[in-house]
mmCIF file of C-alpha atoms in Angstrom:
data_model
loop_
_atom_site.group_PDB
_atom_site.id
_atom_site.type_symbol
_atom_site.label_atom_id
_atom_site.label_comp_id
_atom_site.label_asym_id
_atom_site.label_seq_id
_atom_site.Cartn_x
_atom_site.Cartn_y
_atom_site.Cartn_z
ATOM 1 C CA MET I 61 0.793 19.306 5.347
ATOM 2 C CA ARG I 62 -1.022 17.196 2.791
ATOM 3 C CA VAL I 63 -4.498 15.744 3.086
ATOM 4 C CA ILE I 64 -6.357 13.635 0.548
ATOM 5 C CA LEU I 65 -10.107 13.842 1.153
ATOM 6 C CA GLN I 66 -12.430 11.227 -0.276
ATOM 7 C CA LYS I 67 -16.160 11.786 0.023
ATOM 8 C CA VAL I 68 -17.536 8.421 1.115
ATOM 9 C CA LYS I 69 -20.807 6.592 1.572
ATOM 10 C CA LYS I 70 -19.035 4.562 4.250
ATOM 11 C CA ALA I 71 -15.495 3.809 5.408
ATOM 12 C CA SER I 72 -13.749 1.694 8.016
ATOM 13 C CA VAL I 73 -10.308 0.970 9.385
ATOM 14 C CA THR I 74 -9.060 -2.176 11.116
ATOM 15 C CA ALA I 75 -5.695 -2.751 12.816
ATOM 16 C CA GLY I 76 -5.666 -5.938 14.863
ATOM 17 C CA ASP I 77 -8.458 -5.506 17.433
ATOM 18 C CA TYR I 78 -8.809 -1.796 16.616
ATOM 19 C CA TYR I 79 -11.831 -0.864 14.507
ATOM 20 C CA GLN I 80 -13.498 2.418 13.524
ATOM 21 C CA SER I 81 -16.183 3.078 10.936
ATOM 22 C CA ILE I 82 -18.330 5.884 9.597
ATOM 23 C CA GLY I 83 -21.269 6.244 7.263
ATOM 24 C CA ASN I 84 -21.711 9.288 5.048
ATOM 25 C CA GLY I 85 -18.794 11.738 5.249
ATOM 26 C CA TYR I 86 -15.083 12.049 4.554
ATOM 27 C CA CYS I 87 -12.204 9.631 4.698
ATOM 28 C CA LEU I 88 -9.082 11.736 5.187
ATOM 29 C CA PHE I 89 -5.541 10.568 4.493
ATOM 30 C CA VAL I 90 -3.360 12.930 6.534
ATOM 31 C CA GLY I 91 0.345 13.544 5.849
ATOM 32 C CA ILE I 92 2.489 15.560 8.231
ATOM 33 C CA GLY I 93 5.643 16.860 6.542
ATOM 34 C CA VAL I 94 8.927 17.985 8.063
ATOM 35 C CA ASN I 95 7.892 21.625 7.621
ATOM 36 C CA THR I 96 4.275 21.245 8.769
ATOM 37 C CA SER I 97 3.382 23.874 11.375
ATOM 38 C CA GLU I 98 0.486 24.320 13.781
ATOM 39 C CA GLU I 99 -0.823 27.018 11.446
ATOM 40 C CA ASP I 100 -0.949 24.466 8.611
ATOM 41 C CA LEU I 101 -3.075 22.194 10.793
ATOM 42 C CA LYS I 102 -5.492 25.047 11.493
ATOM 43 C CA VAL I 103 -5.933 26.280 7.917
ATOM 44 C CA VAL I 104 -6.420 22.803 6.462
ATOM 45 C CA ALA I 105 -8.909 21.814 9.173
ATOM 46 C CA LYS I 106 -10.900 25.015 8.601
ATOM 47 C CA LYS I 107 -10.909 24.485 4.835
ATOM 48 C CA ILE I 108 -12.084 20.863 5.190
ATOM 49 C CA ALA I 109 -14.789 21.795 7.728
ATOM 50 C CA ASN I 110 -16.198 24.377 5.329
ATOM 51 C CA THR I 111 -15.749 22.584 1.994
ATOM 52 C CA ARG I 112 -19.063 22.179 0.158
ATOM 53 C CA ILE I 113 -19.011 18.984 -1.919
ATOM 54 C CA PHE I 114 -22.302 17.314 -1.011
ATOM 55 C CA GLU I 115 -25.187 17.683 -3.444
ATOM 56 C CA ASP I 116 -28.143 19.937 -2.676
ATOM 57 C CA GLU I 117 -31.696 19.280 -3.903
ATOM 58 C CA ALA I 118 -30.710 20.604 -7.345
ATOM 59 C CA GLY I 119 -27.805 18.154 -7.615
ATOM 60 C CA LYS I 120 -25.146 20.880 -7.194
ATOM 61 C CA MET I 121 -22.164 20.420 -4.884
ATOM 62 C CA ASN I 122 -23.301 23.057 -2.443
ATOM 63 C CA LEU I 123 -23.554 21.440 1.000
ATOM 64 C CA SER I 124 -20.904 20.997 3.688
ATOM 65 C CA ILE I 125 -20.328 17.995 5.917
ATOM 66 C CA HIS I 126 -22.283 19.880 8.624
ATOM 67 C CA ASP I 127 -25.272 20.266 6.310
ATOM 68 C CA VAL I 128 -25.514 16.507 5.730
ATOM 69 C CA GLY I 129 -24.615 15.358 9.263
ATOM 70 C CA GLY I 130 -21.558 13.481 8.035
ATOM 71 C CA SER I 131 -18.532 12.275 9.985
ATOM 72 C CA ILE I 132 -14.820 11.923 9.349
ATOM 73 C CA LEU I 133 -12.512 8.924 9.383
ATOM 74 C CA SER I 134 -8.998 10.368 9.699
ATOM 75 C CA ILE I 135 -6.083 8.112 8.700
ATOM 76 C CA SER I 136 -2.443 9.089 9.267
ATOM 77 C CA GLN I 137 -0.593 8.600 5.960
ATOM 78 C CA PHE I 138 3.133 9.447 6.015
ATOM 79 C CA THR I 139 3.480 7.983 2.510
ATOM 80 C CA LEU I 140 1.895 11.185 1.134
ATOM 81 C CA TYR I 141 5.428 12.538 1.537
ATOM 82 C CA ALA I 142 7.088 9.804 -0.522
ATOM 83 C CA ASN I 143 9.899 11.100 -2.697
ATOM 84 C CA VAL I 144 10.295 9.006 -5.858
ATOM 85 C CA LYS I 145 12.773 11.173 -7.770
ATOM 86 C CA LYS I 146 15.682 8.740 -7.415
ATOM 87 C CA GLY I 147 15.630 4.992 -7.871
ATOM 88 C CA ASN I 148 12.640 2.721 -7.446
ATOM 89 C CA ARG I 149 12.301 2.734 -3.673
ATOM 90 C CA PRO I 150 10.531 5.791 -2.223
ATOM 91 C CA SER I 151 12.269 7.925 0.375
ATOM 92 C CA PHE I 152 10.199 9.275 3.272
ATOM 93 C CA THR I 153 12.664 11.841 4.621
ATOM 94 C CA ASP I 154 10.160 14.631 3.857
ATOM 95 C CA ALA I 155 7.741 13.189 6.449
ATOM 96 C CA LYS I 156 7.869 14.451 10.040
ATOM 97 C CA PRO I 157 9.440 11.934 12.485
ATOM 98 C CA PRO I 158 6.734 9.654 13.953
ATOM 99 C CA ILE I 159 6.862 10.874 17.557
ATOM 100 C CA ILE I 160 6.215 14.488 16.475
ATOM 101 C CA ALA I 161 3.887 13.553 13.598
ATOM 102 C CA GLN I 162 1.615 11.620 15.956
ATOM 103 C CA LYS I 163 1.164 14.644 18.217
ATOM 104 C CA MET I 164 0.410 16.875 15.225
ATOM 105 C CA TYR I 165 -1.990 14.324 13.721
ATOM 106 C CA GLU I 166 -3.872 14.129 17.021
ATOM 107 C CA GLN I 167 -3.881 17.929 17.249
ATOM 108 C CA PHE I 168 -5.272 18.147 13.702
ATOM 109 C CA ASN I 169 -8.107 15.782 14.666
ATOM 110 C CA GLU I 170 -8.861 17.912 17.738
ATOM 111 C CA ILE I 171 -9.002 21.048 15.580
ATOM 112 C CA LEU I 172 -11.479 19.299 13.266
ATOM 113 C CA LYS I 173 -13.569 18.368 16.321
ATOM 114 C CA SER I 174 -13.585 22.038 17.378
ATOM 115 C CA TYR I 175 -15.750 22.637 14.266
ATOM 116 C CA ASP I 176 -18.408 20.335 15.811
ATOM 117 C CA LEU I 177 -17.418 17.439 13.578
ATOM 118 C CA GLU I 178 -17.424 13.773 14.550
ATOM 119 C CA VAL I 179 -13.866 12.576 13.937
ATOM 120 C CA TYR I 180 -12.746 8.959 14.258
ATOM 121 C CA PRO I 181 -8.991 8.288 14.048
ATOM 122 C CA GLY I 182 -7.099 5.459 12.454
ATOM 123 C CA ALA I 183 -4.391 3.582 14.371
ATOM 124 C CA PHE I 184 -1.296 5.783 14.122
ATOM 125 C CA GLY I 185 1.864 3.969 13.043
ATOM 126 C CA GLU I 186 0.110 0.651 12.514
ATOM 127 C CA MET I 187 -0.525 -1.399 9.416
ATOM 128 C CA MET I 188 -4.216 -0.832 8.724
ATOM 129 C CA ASP I 189 -6.850 -2.359 6.487
ATOM 130 C CA ILE I 190 -8.965 0.470 5.116
ATOM 131 C CA SER I 191 -12.236 -0.043 3.300
ATOM 132 C CA LEU I 192 -14.313 2.680 1.725
ATOM 133 C CA ILE I 193 -16.985 3.332 -0.823
ATOM 134 C CA ASN I 194 -16.091 6.565 -2.588
ATOM 135 C CA ASP I 195 -19.141 8.731 -3.291
ATOM 136 C CA GLY I 196 -19.040 10.343 -6.697
ATOM 137 C CA PRO I 197 -16.181 9.610 -6.891
ATOM 138 C CA VAL I 198 -15.023 12.811 -5.246
ATOM 139 C CA THR I 199 -11.365 13.036 -4.211
ATOM 140 C CA ILE I 200 -9.768 16.366 -3.292
ATOM 141 C CA SER I 201 -6.182 17.175 -2.335
ATOM 142 C CA PHE I 202 -5.400 19.849 0.271
ATOM 143 C CA GLU I 203 -1.921 21.193 0.943
ATOM 144 C CA SER I 204 -0.723 23.949 3.223
ATOM 145 C CA VAL I 205 2.770 25.460 3.340
ATOM 146 C CA GLU I 206 3.669 28.122 5.897
ATOM 147 C CA GLY I 207 0.035 28.368 6.997
ATOM 148 C CA LYS I 208 -1.313 28.998 3.491
ATOM 149 C CA ILE I 209 -3.439 26.712 1.355
ATOM 150 C CA GLN I 210 -1.591 25.881 -1.875
#
């Protein structure tokens, strides 16, 4: 599993009539790989829920998303598993098939919610327009293999 977290001042996603937006919080780009397990979902969600990257009164990154009352916009992003080793056209064979990936993506969002987080999903499998204002900028990559953060 791979997740790119961007700390944002605001973010939104549009896909046709579908629209979600958040203010202060995280925009997550979530990749489910062929070897992603339920344990990977759990360890990454726990790590994200507890990550402290918001500034405290001294300007130090010391506060979690809970501490600042932030929310999460979670976007499914199979292209995080693009393989570009051969040729000029990426291969996506390392991404979990869509029907299984969607279930795992939804499960991941539910696990995040179990940490008392407000989580708003993107439109799985759809072309989406995503807008965000990165705060910092702060962008962090999370990866779990066999239930262990890499």
